[in-house]
mmCIF file of C-alpha atoms in Angstrom:
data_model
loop_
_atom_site.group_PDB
_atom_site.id
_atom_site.type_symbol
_atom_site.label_atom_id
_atom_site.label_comp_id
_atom_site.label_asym_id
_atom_site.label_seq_id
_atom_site.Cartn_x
_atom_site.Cartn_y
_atom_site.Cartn_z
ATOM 1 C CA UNK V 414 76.078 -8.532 -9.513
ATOM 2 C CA UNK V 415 72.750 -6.742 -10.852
ATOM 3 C CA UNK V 416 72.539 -4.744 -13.245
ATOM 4 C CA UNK V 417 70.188 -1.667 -12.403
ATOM 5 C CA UNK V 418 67.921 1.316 -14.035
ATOM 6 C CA UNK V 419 66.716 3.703 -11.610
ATOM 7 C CA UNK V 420 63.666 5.764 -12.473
ATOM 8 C CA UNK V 421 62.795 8.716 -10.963
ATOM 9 C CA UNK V 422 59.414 10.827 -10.866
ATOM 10 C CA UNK V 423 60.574 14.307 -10.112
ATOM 11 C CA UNK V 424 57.779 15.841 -8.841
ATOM 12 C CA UNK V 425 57.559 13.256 -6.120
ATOM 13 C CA UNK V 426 61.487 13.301 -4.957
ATOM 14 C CA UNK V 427 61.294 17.230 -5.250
ATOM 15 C CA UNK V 428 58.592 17.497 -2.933
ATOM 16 C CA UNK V 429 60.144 15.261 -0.339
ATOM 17 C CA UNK V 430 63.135 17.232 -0.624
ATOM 18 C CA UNK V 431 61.505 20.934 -0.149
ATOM 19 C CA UNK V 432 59.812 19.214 2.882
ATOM 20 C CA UNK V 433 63.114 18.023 4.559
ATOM 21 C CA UNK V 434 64.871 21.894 3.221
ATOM 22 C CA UNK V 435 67.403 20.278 0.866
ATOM 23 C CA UNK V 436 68.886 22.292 -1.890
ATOM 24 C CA UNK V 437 67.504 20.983 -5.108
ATOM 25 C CA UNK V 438 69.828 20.618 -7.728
ATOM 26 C CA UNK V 439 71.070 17.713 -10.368
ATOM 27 C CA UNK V 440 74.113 16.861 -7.869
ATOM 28 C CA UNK V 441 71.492 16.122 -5.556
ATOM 29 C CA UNK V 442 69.325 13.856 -7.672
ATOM 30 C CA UNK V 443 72.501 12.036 -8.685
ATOM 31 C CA UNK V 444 73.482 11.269 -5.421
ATOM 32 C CA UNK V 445 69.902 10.438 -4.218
ATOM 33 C CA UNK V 446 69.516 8.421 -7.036
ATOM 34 C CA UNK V 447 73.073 6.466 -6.105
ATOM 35 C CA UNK V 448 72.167 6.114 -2.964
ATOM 36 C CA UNK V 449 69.413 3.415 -3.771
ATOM 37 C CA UNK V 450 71.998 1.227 -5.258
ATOM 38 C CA UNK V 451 73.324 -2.090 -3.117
ATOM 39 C CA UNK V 452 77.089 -2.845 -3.174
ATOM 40 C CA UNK V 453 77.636 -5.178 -6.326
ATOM 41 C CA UNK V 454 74.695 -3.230 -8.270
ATOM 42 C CA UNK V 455 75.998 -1.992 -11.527
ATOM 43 C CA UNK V 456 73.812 1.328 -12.130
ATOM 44 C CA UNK V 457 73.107 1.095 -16.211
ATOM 45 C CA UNK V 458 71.083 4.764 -16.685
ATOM 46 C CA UNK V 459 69.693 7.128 -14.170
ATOM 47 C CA UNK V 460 66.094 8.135 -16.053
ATOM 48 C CA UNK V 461 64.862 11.481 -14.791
ATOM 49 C CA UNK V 462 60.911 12.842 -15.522
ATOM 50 C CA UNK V 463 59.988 16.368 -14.872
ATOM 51 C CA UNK V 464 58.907 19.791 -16.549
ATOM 52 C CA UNK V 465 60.092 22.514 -17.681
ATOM 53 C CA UNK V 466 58.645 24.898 -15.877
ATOM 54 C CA UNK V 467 56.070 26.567 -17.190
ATOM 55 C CA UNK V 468 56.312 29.336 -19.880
ATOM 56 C CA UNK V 469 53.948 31.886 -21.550
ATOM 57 C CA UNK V 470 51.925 34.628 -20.844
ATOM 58 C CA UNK V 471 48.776 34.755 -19.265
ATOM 59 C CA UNK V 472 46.035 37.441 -17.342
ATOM 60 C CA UNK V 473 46.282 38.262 -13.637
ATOM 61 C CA UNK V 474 43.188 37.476 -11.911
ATOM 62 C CA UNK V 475 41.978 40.381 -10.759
ATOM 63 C CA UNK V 476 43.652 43.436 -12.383
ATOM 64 C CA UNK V 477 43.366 41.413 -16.125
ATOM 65 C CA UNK V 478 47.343 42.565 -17.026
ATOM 66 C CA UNK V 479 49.576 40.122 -18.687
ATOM 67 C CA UNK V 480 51.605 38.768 -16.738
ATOM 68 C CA UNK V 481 54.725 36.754 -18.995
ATOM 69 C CA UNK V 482 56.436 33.288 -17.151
ATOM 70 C CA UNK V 483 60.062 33.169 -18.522
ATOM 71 C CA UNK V 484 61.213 29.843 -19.905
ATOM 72 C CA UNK V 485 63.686 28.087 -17.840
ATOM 73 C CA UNK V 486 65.232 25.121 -19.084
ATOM 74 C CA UNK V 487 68.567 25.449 -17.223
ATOM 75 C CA UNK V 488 67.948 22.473 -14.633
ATOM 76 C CA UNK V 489 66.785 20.082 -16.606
ATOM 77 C CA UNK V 490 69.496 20.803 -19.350
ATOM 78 C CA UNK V 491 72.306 20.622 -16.575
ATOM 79 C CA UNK V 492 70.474 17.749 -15.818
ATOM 80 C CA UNK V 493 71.187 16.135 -18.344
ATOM 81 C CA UNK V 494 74.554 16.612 -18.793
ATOM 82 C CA UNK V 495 75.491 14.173 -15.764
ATOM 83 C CA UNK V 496 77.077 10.771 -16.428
ATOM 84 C CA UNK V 497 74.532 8.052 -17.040
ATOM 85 C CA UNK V 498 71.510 10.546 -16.662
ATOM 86 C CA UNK V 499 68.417 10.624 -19.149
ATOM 87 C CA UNK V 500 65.770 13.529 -18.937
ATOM 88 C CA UNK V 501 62.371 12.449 -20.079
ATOM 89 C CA UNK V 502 60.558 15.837 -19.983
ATOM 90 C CA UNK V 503 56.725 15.973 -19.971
ATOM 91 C CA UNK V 504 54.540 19.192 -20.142
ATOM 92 C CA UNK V 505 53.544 21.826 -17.723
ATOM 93 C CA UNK V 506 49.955 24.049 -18.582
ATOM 94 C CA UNK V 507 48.603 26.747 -16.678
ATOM 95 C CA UNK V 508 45.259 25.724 -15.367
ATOM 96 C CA UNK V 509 44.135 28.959 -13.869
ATOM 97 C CA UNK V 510 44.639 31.118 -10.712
ATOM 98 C CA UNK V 511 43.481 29.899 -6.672
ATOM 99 C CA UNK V 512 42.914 32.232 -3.847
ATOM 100 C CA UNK V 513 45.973 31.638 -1.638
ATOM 101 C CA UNK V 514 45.459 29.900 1.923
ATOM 102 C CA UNK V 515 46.745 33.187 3.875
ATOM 103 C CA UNK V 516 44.028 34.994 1.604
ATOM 104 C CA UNK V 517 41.327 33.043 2.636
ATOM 105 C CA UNK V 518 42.148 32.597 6.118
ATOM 106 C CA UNK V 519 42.446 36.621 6.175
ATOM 107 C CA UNK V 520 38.794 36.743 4.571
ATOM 108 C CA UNK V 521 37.482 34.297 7.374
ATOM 109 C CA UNK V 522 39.370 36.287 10.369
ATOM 110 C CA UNK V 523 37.825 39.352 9.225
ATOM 111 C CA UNK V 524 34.030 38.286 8.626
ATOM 112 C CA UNK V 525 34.515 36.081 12.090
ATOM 113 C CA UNK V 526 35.646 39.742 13.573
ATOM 114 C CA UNK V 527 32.437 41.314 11.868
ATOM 115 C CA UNK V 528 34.700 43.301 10.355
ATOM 116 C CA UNK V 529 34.224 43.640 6.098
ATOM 117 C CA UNK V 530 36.442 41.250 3.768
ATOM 118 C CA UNK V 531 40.009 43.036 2.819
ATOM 119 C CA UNK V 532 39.584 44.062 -0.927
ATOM 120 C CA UNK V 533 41.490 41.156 -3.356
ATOM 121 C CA UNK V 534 44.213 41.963 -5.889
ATOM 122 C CA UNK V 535 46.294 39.818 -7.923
ATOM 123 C CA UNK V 536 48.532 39.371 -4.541
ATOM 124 C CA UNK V 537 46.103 36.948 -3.014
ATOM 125 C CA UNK V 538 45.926 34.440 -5.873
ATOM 126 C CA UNK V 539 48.985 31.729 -7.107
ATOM 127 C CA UNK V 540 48.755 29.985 -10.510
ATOM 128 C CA UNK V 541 47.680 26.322 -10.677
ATOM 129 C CA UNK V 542 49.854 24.066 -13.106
ATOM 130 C CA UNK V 543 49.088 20.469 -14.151
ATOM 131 C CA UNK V 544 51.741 18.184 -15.251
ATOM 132 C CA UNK V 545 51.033 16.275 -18.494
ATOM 133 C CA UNK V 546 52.573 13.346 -19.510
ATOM 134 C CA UNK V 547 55.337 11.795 -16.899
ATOM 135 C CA UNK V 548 53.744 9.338 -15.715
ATOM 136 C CA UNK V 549 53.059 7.917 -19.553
ATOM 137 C CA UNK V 550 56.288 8.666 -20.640
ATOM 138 C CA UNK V 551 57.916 6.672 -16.908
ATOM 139 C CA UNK V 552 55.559 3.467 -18.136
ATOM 140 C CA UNK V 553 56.764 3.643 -22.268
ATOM 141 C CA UNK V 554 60.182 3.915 -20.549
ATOM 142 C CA UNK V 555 59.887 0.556 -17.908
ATOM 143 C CA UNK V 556 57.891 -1.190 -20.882
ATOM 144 C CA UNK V 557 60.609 -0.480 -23.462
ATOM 145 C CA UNK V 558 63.675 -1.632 -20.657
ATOM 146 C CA UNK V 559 61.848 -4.663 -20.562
ATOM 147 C CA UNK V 560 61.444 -5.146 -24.089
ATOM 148 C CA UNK V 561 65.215 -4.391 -24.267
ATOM 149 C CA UNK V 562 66.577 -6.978 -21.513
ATOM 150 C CA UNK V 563 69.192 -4.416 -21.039
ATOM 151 C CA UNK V 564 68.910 -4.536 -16.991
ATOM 152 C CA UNK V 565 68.311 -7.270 -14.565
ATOM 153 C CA UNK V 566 66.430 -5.124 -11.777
ATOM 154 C CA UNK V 567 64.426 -1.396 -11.822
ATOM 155 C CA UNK V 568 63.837 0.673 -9.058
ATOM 156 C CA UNK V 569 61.236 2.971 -8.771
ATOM 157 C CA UNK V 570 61.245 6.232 -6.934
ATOM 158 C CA UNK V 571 57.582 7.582 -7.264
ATOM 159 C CA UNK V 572 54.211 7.635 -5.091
ATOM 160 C CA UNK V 573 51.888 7.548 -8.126
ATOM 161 C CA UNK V 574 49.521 4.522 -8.657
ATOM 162 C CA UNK V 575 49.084 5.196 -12.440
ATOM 163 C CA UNK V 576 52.104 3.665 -13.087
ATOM 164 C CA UNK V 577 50.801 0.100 -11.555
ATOM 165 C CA UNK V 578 49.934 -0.991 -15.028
ATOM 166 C CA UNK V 579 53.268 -0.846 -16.051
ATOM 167 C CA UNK V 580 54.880 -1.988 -12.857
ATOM 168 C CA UNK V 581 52.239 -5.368 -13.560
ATOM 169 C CA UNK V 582 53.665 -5.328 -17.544
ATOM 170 C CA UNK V 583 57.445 -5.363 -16.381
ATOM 171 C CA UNK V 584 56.894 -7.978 -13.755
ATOM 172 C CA UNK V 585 55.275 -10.200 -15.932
ATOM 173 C CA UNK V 586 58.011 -10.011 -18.462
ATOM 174 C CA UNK V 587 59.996 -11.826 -15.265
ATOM 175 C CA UNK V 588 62.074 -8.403 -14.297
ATOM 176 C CA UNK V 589 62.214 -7.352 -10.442
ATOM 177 C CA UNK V 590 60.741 -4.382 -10.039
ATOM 178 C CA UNK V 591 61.907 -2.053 -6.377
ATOM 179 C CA UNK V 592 60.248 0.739 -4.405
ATOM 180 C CA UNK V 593 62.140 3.675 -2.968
ATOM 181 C CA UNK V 594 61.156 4.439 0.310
ATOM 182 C CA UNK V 595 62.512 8.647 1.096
ATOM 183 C CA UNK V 596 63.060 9.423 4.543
ATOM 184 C CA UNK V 597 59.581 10.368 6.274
ATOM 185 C CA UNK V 598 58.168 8.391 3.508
ATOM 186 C CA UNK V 599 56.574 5.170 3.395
ATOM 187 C CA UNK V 600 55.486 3.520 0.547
ATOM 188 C CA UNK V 601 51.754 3.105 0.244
ATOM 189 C CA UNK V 602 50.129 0.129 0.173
ATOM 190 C CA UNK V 603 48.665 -0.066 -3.515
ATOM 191 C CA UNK V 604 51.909 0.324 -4.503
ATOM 192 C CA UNK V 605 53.928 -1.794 -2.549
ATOM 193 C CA UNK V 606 51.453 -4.726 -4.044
ATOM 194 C CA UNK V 607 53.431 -4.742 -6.987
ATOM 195 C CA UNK V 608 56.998 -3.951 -6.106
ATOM 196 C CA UNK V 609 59.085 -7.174 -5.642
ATOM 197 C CA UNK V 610 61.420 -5.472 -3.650
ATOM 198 C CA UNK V 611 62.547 -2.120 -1.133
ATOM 199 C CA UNK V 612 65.142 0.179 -1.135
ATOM 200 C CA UNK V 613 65.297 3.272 1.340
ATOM 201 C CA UNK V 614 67.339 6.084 1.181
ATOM 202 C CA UNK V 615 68.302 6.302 4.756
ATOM 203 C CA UNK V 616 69.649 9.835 5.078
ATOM 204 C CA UNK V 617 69.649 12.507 2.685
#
């Protein structure tokens, strides 16, 4: 019988959940996350990294008006209100506005046409975030388990290769360390280097 920690990179599960059109909501992280466990695994904390998303006001592109994001903290908070769930929450900034790709490609079909460009409003732009801090607080988090000796095993559900410092730390500290293949997901190569083992969420 192992004792596990799962740790989960939101961004990365959310995305491969909008691409297969699941509903995304903290039952389904809780089961996705229970679904990497093996029979005789006994799951010790379910560590969840995200953002809020982003809140504040900021100036439309074009026209220059405010325009206000409201805070929303509501999944994160019901979140963390499931059984054996943490929420590790990093930060979300606005970096800017980007022409939208139906924007564009309406700009090229109408010079290709020799027709003039359609005039641009605030409609043809969507804001650019960055996340800030996940990834740092996911390696404090696998660093500090180790440190702890509270689990025997950690699996891993993320795609980023940042974390492969802390993936080498936790694996030198003689922990197993496991990957989370989604469905229509493989995991890449640099990362796989320094997983010890796989688990796969067969079917959402």
């Amino acid at each position: 019988m192992s004792k596990v920690a799962v740790f989960i990179d939101g961004g990365h599960l959310r995305s491969y959940a909008r691409k297969a059109k699941k509903t995304y909501n903290p039952a389904f992280v809780v089961a996705t996350a229970r679904a990497t466990l093996s029979a005789g695994d006994t799951l010790f904390r379910i560590l969840y990294y995200d953002c809020d998303p982003f809140s504040g006001t900021v100036k439309k592109p074009v026209s220059n008006t405010p325009h206000t994001f409201p805070p929303n903290q509501s999944f994160l908070n019901s979140l963390a209100e499931e059984e054996l769930v943490a929420v590790r929450r990093g930060v979300l900034k606005f970096r800017g506005w980007e022409r939208t790709k139906a924007s564009l490609a309406a700009t090229d079909a109408a010079v290709a046409a020799g027709n003039p460009p359609p005039a641009v409003t605030d409609a043809d732009f969507s804001a650019r975030f960055e996340q800030k801090g996940v990834d740092l607080r996911i390696g404090l988090d696998l660093s500090t388990m180790a440190d702890s000796g509270a689990v025997e095993e950690m699996i891993v559900m993320t795609g980023d290769t940042d974390l492969i410092p802390a993936l080498k730390l936790v694996r030198a500290r003689g922990f197993q360390v496991s990957g989370v293949a989604l469905p229509n997901y493989a995991i890449i190569g640099e990362l796989r280097q320094h997983l010890d083992l796989f688990r796969s969420v067969a079917a959402w």
